[in-house]
Amino acid sequence: MVHAGGVSENLAASSYNNVTRLFNLWMSEKEAFDESGYRAKLVSISYNNKAIGHYSQIVWASNSKLGCGYNHCDNVGNLLVCRYETGNIINYQVYGEPIQTIDDTNLNSSDGISALIYNKLFYNMLFMTILCILL
């Protein structure tokens, strides 16, 4: 899969028919991110040949806008896309004062992913269908 240019974006595609499982593919990078020591300043989007950029994008403190879409694509399976206003800027701080906080109990609930999909930039089905065709 190829990322769209000019936007901060996470993509996940799998046969998983569960948006939370797809989201957790990105969250699984947390351990390598924590080992990297990049909390104070992002040096790279990988560490010891492990991806960490999806996770760092999610937790980027200065994000104030987030839009996510989920769709089934015949050619790649189930697709989750999240776009962010900013993030993953090399030599910038990952953690800081958050723009908005989300209660941990919401993240651990059965629909915790919906707590993350909270702002104005939602994808519509037409866009997701076009994206499936382009992949």
mmCIF file of N, CA and C in Angstrom:
data_model
loop_
_atom_site.group_PDB
_atom_site.id
_atom_site.type_symbol
_atom_site.label_atom_id
_atom_site.label_comp_id
_atom_site.label_asym_id
_atom_site.label_seq_id
_atom_site.Cartn_x
_atom_site.Cartn_y
_atom_site.Cartn_z
ATOM 1 N N MET A 1 0.842 -1.182 0.000
ATOM 2 C CA MET A 1 0.000 0.000 0.000
ATOM 3 C C MET A 1 0.882 1.238 0.000
ATOM 4 N N VAL A 2 0.419 2.258 -0.645
ATOM 5 C CA VAL A 2 1.167 3.502 -0.758
ATOM 6 C C VAL A 2 0.388 4.611 -0.058
ATOM 7 N N HIS A 3 1.103 5.371 0.754
ATOM 8 C CA HIS A 3 0.482 6.491 1.466
ATOM 9 C C HIS A 3 0.213 7.647 0.510
ATOM 10 N N ALA A 4 -0.851 8.373 0.783
ATOM 11 C CA ALA A 4 -1.145 9.593 0.041
ATOM 12 C C ALA A 4 -0.097 10.637 0.407
ATOM 13 N N GLY A 5 0.312 11.425 -0.537
ATOM 14 C CA GLY A 5 1.310 12.445 -0.260
ATOM 15 C C GLY A 5 0.712 13.637 0.457
ATOM 16 N N GLY A 6 1.528 14.296 1.254
ATOM 17 C CA GLY A 6 1.121 15.544 1.870
ATOM 18 C C GLY A 6 0.224 15.447 3.085
ATOM 19 N N VAL A 7 -0.021 14.229 3.575
ATOM 20 C CA VAL A 7 -0.846 14.079 4.775
ATOM 21 C C VAL A 7 -0.181 13.094 5.721
ATOM 22 N N SER A 8 -0.433 13.253 7.000
ATOM 23 C CA SER A 8 -0.005 12.269 7.994
ATOM 24 C C SER A 8 -1.078 11.192 8.025
ATOM 25 N N GLU A 9 -0.664 9.935 7.808
ATOM 26 C CA GLU A 9 -1.652 8.893 7.559
ATOM 27 C C GLU A 9 -1.152 7.542 8.047
ATOM 28 N N ASN A 10 -2.057 6.752 8.595
ATOM 29 C CA ASN A 10 -1.809 5.343 8.908
ATOM 30 C C ASN A 10 -2.742 4.496 8.060
ATOM 31 N N LEU A 11 -2.210 3.410 7.499
ATOM 32 C CA LEU A 11 -2.991 2.458 6.714
ATOM 33 C C LEU A 11 -2.811 1.074 7.307
ATOM 34 N N ALA A 12 -3.885 0.313 7.379
ATOM 35 C CA ALA A 12 -3.800 -1.094 7.791
ATOM 36 C C ALA A 12 -4.796 -1.879 6.954
ATOM 37 N N ALA A 13 -4.334 -2.997 6.391
ATOM 38 C CA ALA A 13 -5.215 -3.873 5.621
ATOM 39 C C ALA A 13 -4.970 -5.302 6.064
ATOM 40 N N SER A 14 -6.047 -6.048 6.186
ATOM 41 C CA SER A 14 -5.937 -7.424 6.663
ATOM 42 C C SER A 14 -7.247 -8.151 6.406
ATOM 43 N N SER A 15 -7.196 -9.461 6.578
ATOM 44 C CA SER A 15 -8.435 -10.244 6.507
ATOM 45 C C SER A 15 -9.243 -10.097 7.796
ATOM 46 N N TYR A 16 -8.651 -9.481 8.840
ATOM 47 C CA TYR A 16 -9.390 -9.257 10.086
ATOM 48 C C TYR A 16 -10.659 -8.476 9.784
ATOM 49 N N ASN A 17 -11.784 -8.962 10.225
ATOM 50 C CA ASN A 17 -13.051 -8.259 10.038
ATOM 51 C C ASN A 17 -13.424 -7.547 11.339
ATOM 52 N N ASN A 18 -12.446 -6.803 11.876
ATOM 53 C CA ASN A 18 -12.621 -6.175 13.174
ATOM 54 C C ASN A 18 -11.744 -4.930 13.215
ATOM 55 N N VAL A 19 -12.353 -3.764 13.291
ATOM 56 C CA VAL A 19 -11.605 -2.517 13.241
ATOM 57 C C VAL A 19 -10.630 -2.396 14.410
ATOM 58 N N THR A 20 -10.993 -2.902 15.576
ATOM 59 C CA THR A 20 -10.104 -2.818 16.736
ATOM 60 C C THR A 20 -8.846 -3.648 16.512
ATOM 61 N N ARG A 21 -8.975 -4.826 15.912
ATOM 62 C CA ARG A 21 -7.785 -5.645 15.627
ATOM 63 C C ARG A 21 -6.861 -4.940 14.645
ATOM 64 N N LEU A 22 -7.425 -4.285 13.642
ATOM 65 C CA LEU A 22 -6.597 -3.528 12.707
ATOM 66 C C LEU A 22 -5.893 -2.379 13.423
ATOM 67 N N PHE A 23 -6.622 -1.642 14.242
ATOM 68 C CA PHE A 23 -6.031 -0.546 15.005
ATOM 69 C C PHE A 23 -4.902 -1.057 15.900
ATOM 70 N N ASN A 24 -5.094 -2.218 16.499
ATOM 71 C CA ASN A 24 -4.080 -2.780 17.394
ATOM 72 C C ASN A 24 -2.809 -3.199 16.668
ATOM 73 N N LEU A 25 -2.856 -3.369 15.345
ATOM 74 C CA LEU A 25 -1.622 -3.589 14.582
ATOM 75 C C LEU A 25 -0.697 -2.389 14.754
ATOM 76 N N TRP A 26 -1.272 -1.202 14.756
ATOM 77 C CA TRP A 26 -0.469 0.009 14.969
ATOM 78 C C TRP A 26 -0.019 0.117 16.420
ATOM 79 N N MET A 27 -0.921 -0.190 17.333
ATOM 80 C CA MET A 27 -0.596 -0.080 18.755
ATOM 81 C C MET A 27 0.476 -1.081 19.177
ATOM 82 N N SER A 28 0.629 -2.166 18.433
ATOM 83 C CA SER A 28 1.640 -3.171 18.777
ATOM 84 C C SER A 28 3.062 -2.630 18.637
ATOM 85 N N GLU A 29 3.228 -1.475 18.049
ATOM 86 C CA GLU A 29 4.547 -0.852 17.905
ATOM 87 C C GLU A 29 4.997 -0.138 19.180
ATOM 88 N N LYS A 30 4.135 -0.046 20.180
ATOM 89 C CA LYS A 30 4.441 0.700 21.402
ATOM 90 C C LYS A 30 5.701 0.198 22.093
ATOM 91 N N GLU A 31 5.881 -1.112 22.193
ATOM 92 C CA GLU A 31 7.047 -1.652 22.898
ATOM 93 C C GLU A 31 8.348 -1.203 22.236
ATOM 94 N N ALA A 32 8.435 -1.311 20.917
ATOM 95 C CA ALA A 32 9.643 -0.869 20.219
ATOM 96 C C ALA A 32 9.814 0.643 20.346
ATOM 97 N N PHE A 33 8.711 1.383 20.320
ATOM 98 C CA PHE A 33 8.784 2.833 20.499
ATOM 99 C C PHE A 33 9.348 3.170 21.870
ATOM 100 N N ASP A 34 8.852 2.508 22.911
ATOM 101 C CA ASP A 34 9.339 2.758 24.269
ATOM 102 C C ASP A 34 10.822 2.427 24.389
ATOM 103 N N GLU A 35 11.270 1.354 23.739
ATOM 104 C CA GLU A 35 12.687 0.972 23.764
ATOM 105 C C GLU A 35 13.557 1.991 23.033
ATOM 106 N N SER A 36 12.996 2.666 22.038
ATOM 107 C CA SER A 36 13.777 3.564 21.188
ATOM 108 C C SER A 36 14.311 4.784 21.927
ATOM 109 N N GLY A 37 13.635 5.209 22.972
ATOM 110 C CA GLY A 37 14.045 6.426 23.661
ATOM 111 C C GLY A 37 13.673 7.691 22.903
ATOM 112 N N TYR A 38 12.799 7.584 21.899
ATOM 113 C CA TYR A 38 12.437 8.732 21.063
ATOM 114 C C TYR A 38 11.304 9.570 21.641
ATOM 115 N N ARG A 39 10.936 9.334 22.895
ATOM 116 C CA ARG A 39 9.812 10.074 23.483
ATOM 117 C C ARG A 39 10.046 11.583 23.470
ATOM 118 N N ALA A 40 11.243 12.006 23.786
ATOM 119 C CA ALA A 40 11.535 13.439 23.856
ATOM 120 C C ALA A 40 11.713 14.052 22.468
ATOM 121 N N LYS A 41 12.232 13.249 21.524
ATOM 122 C CA LYS A 41 12.471 13.770 20.179
ATOM 123 C C LYS A 41 12.448 12.600 19.202
ATOM 124 N N LEU A 42 11.588 12.663 18.203
ATOM 125 C CA LEU A 42 11.495 11.603 17.209
ATOM 126 C C LEU A 42 12.703 11.673 16.290
ATOM 127 N N VAL A 43 13.464 10.589 16.216
ATOM 128 C CA VAL A 43 14.661 10.527 15.384
ATOM 129 C C VAL A 43 14.377 9.797 14.076
ATOM 130 N N SER A 44 13.494 8.822 14.129
ATOM 131 C CA SER A 44 13.181 8.003 12.956
ATOM 132 C C SER A 44 11.814 7.361 13.174
ATOM 133 N N ILE A 45 11.203 6.854 12.105
ATOM 134 C CA ILE A 45 9.933 6.143 12.256
ATOM 135 C C ILE A 45 10.149 4.636 12.338
ATOM 136 N N SER A 46 11.420 4.249 12.558
ATOM 137 C CA SER A 46 11.722 2.839 12.828
ATOM 138 C C SER A 46 12.808 2.772 13.893
ATOM 139 N N TYR A 47 12.903 1.617 14.536
ATOM 140 C CA TYR A 47 13.909 1.396 15.569
ATOM 141 C C TYR A 47 14.272 -0.083 15.546
ATOM 142 N N ASN A 48 15.562 -0.378 15.410
ATOM 143 C CA ASN A 48 16.025 -1.773 15.312
ATOM 144 C C ASN A 48 15.233 -2.554 14.265
ATOM 145 N N ASN A 49 15.055 -1.952 13.109
ATOM 146 C CA ASN A 49 14.324 -2.567 11.989
ATOM 147 C C ASN A 49 12.869 -2.878 12.309
ATOM 148 N N LYS A 50 12.297 -2.204 13.290
ATOM 149 C CA LYS A 50 10.880 -2.365 13.626
ATOM 150 C C LYS A 50 10.181 -1.029 13.398
ATOM 151 N N ALA A 51 9.005 -1.091 12.797
ATOM 152 C CA ALA A 51 8.219 0.126 12.578
ATOM 153 C C ALA A 51 7.727 0.673 13.912
ATOM 154 N N ILE A 52 7.810 1.978 14.075
ATOM 155 C CA ILE A 52 7.245 2.644 15.255
ATOM 156 C C ILE A 52 6.426 3.871 14.859
ATOM 157 N N GLY A 53 6.430 4.206 13.579
ATOM 158 C CA GLY A 53 5.792 5.429 13.106
ATOM 159 C C GLY A 53 4.283 5.447 13.196
ATOM 160 N N HIS A 54 3.647 4.276 13.102
ATOM 161 C CA HIS A 54 2.182 4.248 13.239
ATOM 162 C C HIS A 54 1.799 4.613 14.671
ATOM 163 N N TYR A 55 2.520 4.014 15.624
ATOM 164 C CA TYR A 55 2.232 4.301 17.035
ATOM 165 C C TYR A 55 2.533 5.762 17.363
ATOM 166 N N SER A 56 3.715 6.253 16.948
ATOM 167 C CA SER A 56 4.070 7.634 17.291
ATOM 168 C C SER A 56 3.087 8.621 16.667
ATOM 169 N N GLN A 57 2.552 8.281 15.504
ATOM 170 C CA GLN A 57 1.552 9.154 14.885
ATOM 171 C C GLN A 57 0.289 9.238 15.739
ATOM 172 N N ILE A 58 -0.140 8.100 16.275
ATOM 173 C CA ILE A 58 -1.353 8.054 17.095
ATOM 174 C C ILE A 58 -1.202 8.890 18.363
ATOM 175 N N VAL A 59 -0.031 8.830 18.999
ATOM 176 C CA VAL A 59 0.151 9.495 20.293
ATOM 177 C C VAL A 59 0.745 10.897 20.168
ATOM 178 N N TRP A 60 0.957 11.382 18.954
ATOM 179 C CA TRP A 60 1.550 12.702 18.743
ATOM 180 C C TRP A 60 0.720 13.750 19.475
ATOM 181 N N ALA A 61 1.327 14.412 20.444
ATOM 182 C CA ALA A 61 0.586 15.266 21.384
ATOM 183 C C ALA A 61 -0.119 16.448 20.730
ATOM 184 N N SER A 62 0.446 17.002 19.681
ATOM 185 C CA SER A 62 -0.148 18.220 19.128
ATOM 186 C C SER A 62 -1.229 17.948 18.081
ATOM 187 N N ASN A 63 -1.605 16.698 17.887
ATOM 188 C CA ASN A 63 -2.728 16.410 16.987
ATOM 189 C C ASN A 63 -4.016 16.965 17.568
ATOM 190 N N SER A 64 -4.751 17.700 16.768
ATOM 191 C CA SER A 64 -6.064 18.166 17.213
ATOM 192 C C SER A 64 -7.169 17.704 16.278
ATOM 193 N N LYS A 65 -6.792 17.125 15.143
ATOM 194 C CA LYS A 65 -7.786 16.646 14.184
ATOM 195 C C LYS A 65 -7.420 15.236 13.746
ATOM 196 N N LEU A 66 -8.429 14.408 13.677
ATOM 197 C CA LEU A 66 -8.244 13.005 13.321
ATOM 198 C C LEU A 66 -9.457 12.551 12.535
ATOM 199 N N GLY A 67 -9.222 11.857 11.449
ATOM 200 C CA GLY A 67 -10.318 11.263 10.692
ATOM 201 C C GLY A 67 -9.962 9.844 10.331
ATOM 202 N N CYS A 68 -10.885 8.927 10.516
ATOM 203 C CA CYS A 68 -10.639 7.519 10.212
ATOM 204 C C CYS A 68 -11.775 6.970 9.368
ATOM 205 N N GLY A 69 -11.450 6.003 8.541
ATOM 206 C CA GLY A 69 -12.449 5.302 7.751
ATOM 207 C C GLY A 69 -12.120 3.826 7.705
ATOM 208 N N TYR A 70 -13.156 3.017 7.549
ATOM 209 C CA TYR A 70 -13.010 1.559 7.529
ATOM 210 C C TYR A 70 -13.901 1.016 6.424
ATOM 211 N N ASN A 71 -13.347 0.117 5.603
ATOM 212 C CA ASN A 71 -14.121 -0.425 4.494
ATOM 213 C C ASN A 71 -13.543 -1.775 4.100
ATOM 214 N N HIS A 72 -14.338 -2.566 3.407
ATOM 215 C CA HIS A 72 -13.837 -3.810 2.825
ATOM 216 C C HIS A 72 -13.473 -3.536 1.373
ATOM 217 N N CYS A 73 -12.261 -3.916 0.985
ATOM 218 C CA CYS A 73 -11.788 -3.769 -0.390
ATOM 219 C C CYS A 73 -11.516 -5.166 -0.938
ATOM 220 N N ASP A 74 -12.067 -5.479 -2.086
ATOM 221 C CA ASP A 74 -11.881 -6.816 -2.653
ATOM 222 C C ASP A 74 -10.412 -7.159 -2.873
ATOM 223 N N ASN A 75 -9.597 -6.165 -3.220
ATOM 224 C CA ASN A 75 -8.201 -6.432 -3.555
ATOM 225 C C ASN A 75 -7.254 -6.486 -2.359
ATOM 226 N N VAL A 76 -7.600 -5.894 -1.223
ATOM 227 C CA VAL A 76 -6.686 -5.905 -0.067
ATOM 228 C C VAL A 76 -7.323 -6.416 1.217
ATOM 229 N N GLY A 77 -8.597 -6.687 1.210
ATOM 230 C CA GLY A 77 -9.285 -7.118 2.437
ATOM 231 C C GLY A 77 -9.882 -5.923 3.153
ATOM 232 N N ASN A 78 -9.951 -6.004 4.447
ATOM 233 C CA ASN A 78 -10.506 -4.913 5.250
ATOM 234 C C ASN A 78 -9.450 -3.839 5.440
ATOM 235 N N LEU A 79 -9.845 -2.603 5.254
ATOM 236 C CA LEU A 79 -8.917 -1.477 5.245
ATOM 237 C C LEU A 79 -9.320 -0.456 6.294
ATOM 238 N N LEU A 80 -8.345 -0.059 7.116
ATOM 239 C CA LEU A 80 -8.519 1.024 8.081
ATOM 240 C C LEU A 80 -7.538 2.123 7.716
ATOM 241 N N VAL A 81 -8.039 3.333 7.579
ATOM 242 C CA VAL A 81 -7.209 4.491 7.256
ATOM 243 C C VAL A 81 -7.492 5.566 8.291
ATOM 244 N N CYS A 82 -6.439 6.132 8.858
ATOM 245 C CA CYS A 82 -6.583 7.300 9.731
ATOM 246 C C CYS A 82 -5.658 8.389 9.216
ATOM 247 N N ARG A 83 -6.183 9.590 9.140
ATOM 248 C CA ARG A 83 -5.386 10.755 8.760
ATOM 249 C C ARG A 83 -5.357 11.722 9.930
ATOM 250 N N TYR A 84 -4.228 12.405 10.031
ATOM 251 C CA TYR A 84 -3.961 13.281 11.164
ATOM 252 C C TYR A 84 -3.570 14.656 10.642
ATOM 253 N N GLU A 85 -3.811 15.657 11.464
ATOM 254 C CA GLU A 85 -3.448 17.021 11.087
ATOM 255 C C GLU A 85 -1.928 17.179 11.000
ATOM 256 N N THR A 86 -1.228 16.545 11.912
ATOM 257 C CA THR A 86 0.224 16.689 11.973
ATOM 258 C C THR A 86 0.812 15.452 12.631
ATOM 259 N N GLY A 87 2.124 15.405 12.712
ATOM 260 C CA GLY A 87 2.772 14.319 13.438
ATOM 261 C C GLY A 87 3.929 13.704 12.686
ATOM 262 N N ASN A 88 4.693 12.888 13.417
ATOM 263 C CA ASN A 88 5.871 12.204 12.890
ATOM 264 C C ASN A 88 6.843 13.167 12.217
ATOM 265 N N ILE A 89 7.104 14.260 12.893
ATOM 266 C CA ILE A 89 8.056 15.241 12.388
ATOM 267 C C ILE A 89 9.394 14.972 13.066
ATOM 268 N N ILE A 90 10.379 14.609 12.260
ATOM 269 C CA ILE A 90 11.701 14.256 12.779
ATOM 270 C C ILE A 90 12.276 15.438 13.561
ATOM 271 N N ASN A 91 12.897 15.119 14.696
ATOM 272 C CA ASN A 91 13.520 16.069 15.620
ATOM 273 C C ASN A 91 12.515 16.901 16.415
ATOM 274 N N TYR A 92 11.256 16.486 16.407
ATOM 275 C CA TYR A 92 10.242 17.141 17.232
ATOM 276 C C TYR A 92 9.795 16.198 18.341
ATOM 277 N N GLN A 93 9.265 16.785 19.390
ATOM 278 C CA GLN A 93 8.808 16.039 20.559
ATOM 279 C C GLN A 93 7.515 15.296 20.239
ATOM 280 N N VAL A 94 7.473 14.011 20.621
ATOM 281 C CA VAL A 94 6.282 13.192 20.404
ATOM 282 C C VAL A 94 5.252 13.468 21.483
ATOM 283 N N TYR A 95 5.671 13.338 22.743
ATOM 284 C CA TYR A 95 4.769 13.550 23.868
ATOM 285 C C TYR A 95 4.881 14.979 24.357
ATOM 286 N N GLY A 96 3.827 15.489 24.896
ATOM 287 C CA GLY A 96 3.791 16.830 25.456
ATOM 288 C C GLY A 96 2.415 17.047 26.038
ATOM 289 N N GLU A 97 2.020 18.288 26.143
ATOM 290 C CA GLU A 97 0.672 18.589 26.607
ATOM 291 C C GLU A 97 -0.312 18.198 25.515
ATOM 292 N N PRO A 98 -1.218 17.294 25.801
ATOM 293 C CA PRO A 98 -2.163 16.880 24.765
ATOM 294 C C PRO A 98 -3.173 17.978 24.454
ATOM 295 N N ILE A 99 -3.610 17.983 23.225
ATOM 296 C CA ILE A 99 -4.665 18.902 22.807
ATOM 297 C C ILE A 99 -5.979 18.489 23.456
ATOM 298 N N GLN A 100 -6.231 17.178 23.488
ATOM 299 C CA GLN A 100 -7.440 16.625 24.088
ATOM 300 C C GLN A 100 -7.071 15.279 24.691
ATOM 301 N N THR A 101 -7.621 14.969 25.820
ATOM 302 C CA THR A 101 -7.343 13.676 26.433
ATOM 303 C C THR A 101 -8.544 12.760 26.277
ATOM 304 N N ILE A 102 -8.245 11.469 26.276
ATOM 305 C CA ILE A 102 -9.276 10.447 26.192
ATOM 306 C C ILE A 102 -9.101 9.550 27.398
ATOM 307 N N ASP A 103 -10.143 9.352 28.142
ATOM 308 C CA ASP A 103 -10.106 8.521 29.336
ATOM 309 C C ASP A 103 -9.723 7.088 28.980
ATOM 310 N N ASP A 104 -8.757 6.495 29.728
ATOM 311 C CA ASP A 104 -8.297 5.133 29.461
ATOM 312 C C ASP A 104 -9.424 4.114 29.505
ATOM 313 N N THR A 105 -10.428 4.339 30.322
ATOM 314 C CA THR A 105 -11.520 3.367 30.383
ATOM 315 C C THR A 105 -12.273 3.321 29.064
ATOM 316 N N ASN A 106 -12.334 4.447 28.358
ATOM 317 C CA ASN A 106 -12.965 4.444 27.034
ATOM 318 C C ASN A 106 -12.153 3.644 26.038
ATOM 319 N N LEU A 107 -10.827 3.751 26.119
ATOM 320 C CA LEU A 107 -9.978 3.027 25.181
ATOM 321 C C LEU A 107 -10.049 1.527 25.402
ATOM 322 N N ASN A 108 -10.307 1.107 26.617
ATOM 323 C CA ASN A 108 -10.344 -0.319 26.912
ATOM 324 C C ASN A 108 -11.744 -0.913 26.793
ATOM 325 N N SER A 109 -12.729 -0.097 26.499
ATOM 326 C CA SER A 109 -14.089 -0.612 26.368
ATOM 327 C C SER A 109 -14.248 -1.312 25.028
ATOM 328 N N SER A 110 -15.347 -1.997 24.846
ATOM 329 C CA SER A 110 -15.544 -2.775 23.624
ATOM 330 C C SER A 110 -15.564 -1.900 22.379
ATOM 331 N N ASP A 111 -15.995 -0.665 22.498
ATOM 332 C CA ASP A 111 -15.955 0.217 21.334
ATOM 333 C C ASP A 111 -14.952 1.343 21.558
ATOM 334 N N GLY A 112 -13.836 1.039 22.202
ATOM 335 C CA GLY A 112 -12.834 2.044 22.513
ATOM 336 C C GLY A 112 -12.315 2.780 21.303
ATOM 337 N N ILE A 113 -12.272 2.101 20.167
ATOM 338 C CA ILE A 113 -11.791 2.767 18.960
ATOM 339 C C ILE A 113 -12.656 3.975 18.625
ATOM 340 N N SER A 114 -13.952 3.916 18.943
ATOM 341 C CA SER A 114 -14.824 5.050 18.615
ATOM 342 C C SER A 114 -14.433 6.288 19.408
ATOM 343 N N ALA A 115 -13.795 6.110 20.555
ATOM 344 C CA ALA A 115 -13.332 7.256 21.334
ATOM 345 C C ALA A 115 -12.248 8.016 20.590
ATOM 346 N N LEU A 116 -11.509 7.330 19.730
ATOM 347 C CA LEU A 116 -10.443 7.985 18.988
ATOM 348 C C LEU A 116 -10.948 8.695 17.736
ATOM 349 N N ILE A 117 -12.103 8.305 17.269
ATOM 350 C CA ILE A 117 -12.636 8.875 16.040
ATOM 351 C C ILE A 117 -13.590 10.000 16.429
ATOM 352 N N TYR A 118 -13.031 11.152 16.761
ATOM 353 C CA TYR A 118 -13.830 12.165 17.429
ATOM 354 C C TYR A 118 -13.906 13.501 16.715
ATOM 355 N N ASN A 119 -13.202 13.692 15.625
ATOM 356 C CA ASN A 119 -13.187 15.047 15.084
ATOM 357 C C ASN A 119 -13.862 15.132 13.729
ATOM 358 N N LYS A 120 -13.635 16.207 13.009
ATOM 359 C CA LYS A 120 -14.405 16.563 11.820
ATOM 360 C C LYS A 120 -13.983 15.846 10.539
ATOM 361 N N LEU A 121 -12.847 15.180 10.513
ATOM 362 C CA LEU A 121 -12.288 14.713 9.254
ATOM 363 C C LEU A 121 -12.671 13.280 8.898
ATOM 364 N N PHE A 122 -13.883 12.886 9.133
ATOM 365 C CA PHE A 122 -14.303 11.516 8.847
ATOM 366 C C PHE A 122 -14.303 11.258 7.336
ATOM 367 N N TYR A 123 -13.880 10.057 6.998
ATOM 368 C CA TYR A 123 -13.984 9.635 5.608
ATOM 369 C C TYR A 123 -15.416 9.231 5.312
ATOM 370 N N ASN A 124 -15.864 9.454 4.107
ATOM 371 C CA ASN A 124 -17.170 8.936 3.737
ATOM 372 C C ASN A 124 -16.978 7.686 2.880
ATOM 373 N N MET A 125 -18.033 6.949 2.674
ATOM 374 C CA MET A 125 -17.934 5.681 1.960
ATOM 375 C C MET A 125 -17.465 5.866 0.523
ATOM 376 N N LEU A 126 -17.832 6.962 -0.113
ATOM 377 C CA LEU A 126 -17.381 7.204 -1.475
ATOM 378 C C LEU A 126 -15.866 7.284 -1.527
ATOM 379 N N PHE A 127 -15.269 8.053 -0.617
ATOM 380 C CA PHE A 127 -13.817 8.161 -0.591
ATOM 381 C C PHE A 127 -13.181 6.800 -0.350
ATOM 382 N N MET A 128 -13.721 6.040 0.598
ATOM 383 C CA MET A 128 -13.151 4.727 0.912
ATOM 384 C C MET A 128 -13.277 3.783 -0.279
ATOM 385 N N THR A 129 -14.352 3.864 -1.030
ATOM 386 C CA THR A 129 -14.517 3.029 -2.219
ATOM 387 C C THR A 129 -13.487 3.405 -3.271
ATOM 388 N N ILE A 130 -13.276 4.687 -3.474
ATOM 389 C CA ILE A 130 -12.255 5.140 -4.424
ATOM 390 C C ILE A 130 -10.882 4.682 -3.969
ATOM 391 N N LEU A 131 -10.597 4.782 -2.690
ATOM 392 C CA LEU A 131 -9.311 4.343 -2.161
ATOM 393 C C LEU A 131 -9.100 2.854 -2.419
ATOM 394 N N CYS A 132 -10.124 2.040 -2.256
ATOM 395 C CA CYS A 132 -10.022 0.603 -2.541
ATOM 396 C C CYS A 132 -9.615 0.368 -3.990
ATOM 397 N N ILE A 133 -10.184 1.131 -4.894
ATOM 398 C CA ILE A 133 -9.876 0.976 -6.318
ATOM 399 C C ILE A 133 -8.427 1.349 -6.592
ATOM 400 N N LEU A 134 -7.925 2.381 -5.936
ATOM 401 C CA LEU A 134 -6.560 2.853 -6.164
ATOM 402 C C LEU A 134 -5.498 1.926 -5.594
ATOM 403 N N LEU A 135 -5.838 1.152 -4.567
ATOM 404 C CA LEU A 135 -4.855 0.261 -3.960
ATOM 405 C C LEU A 135 -4.642 -0.891 -4.848
#
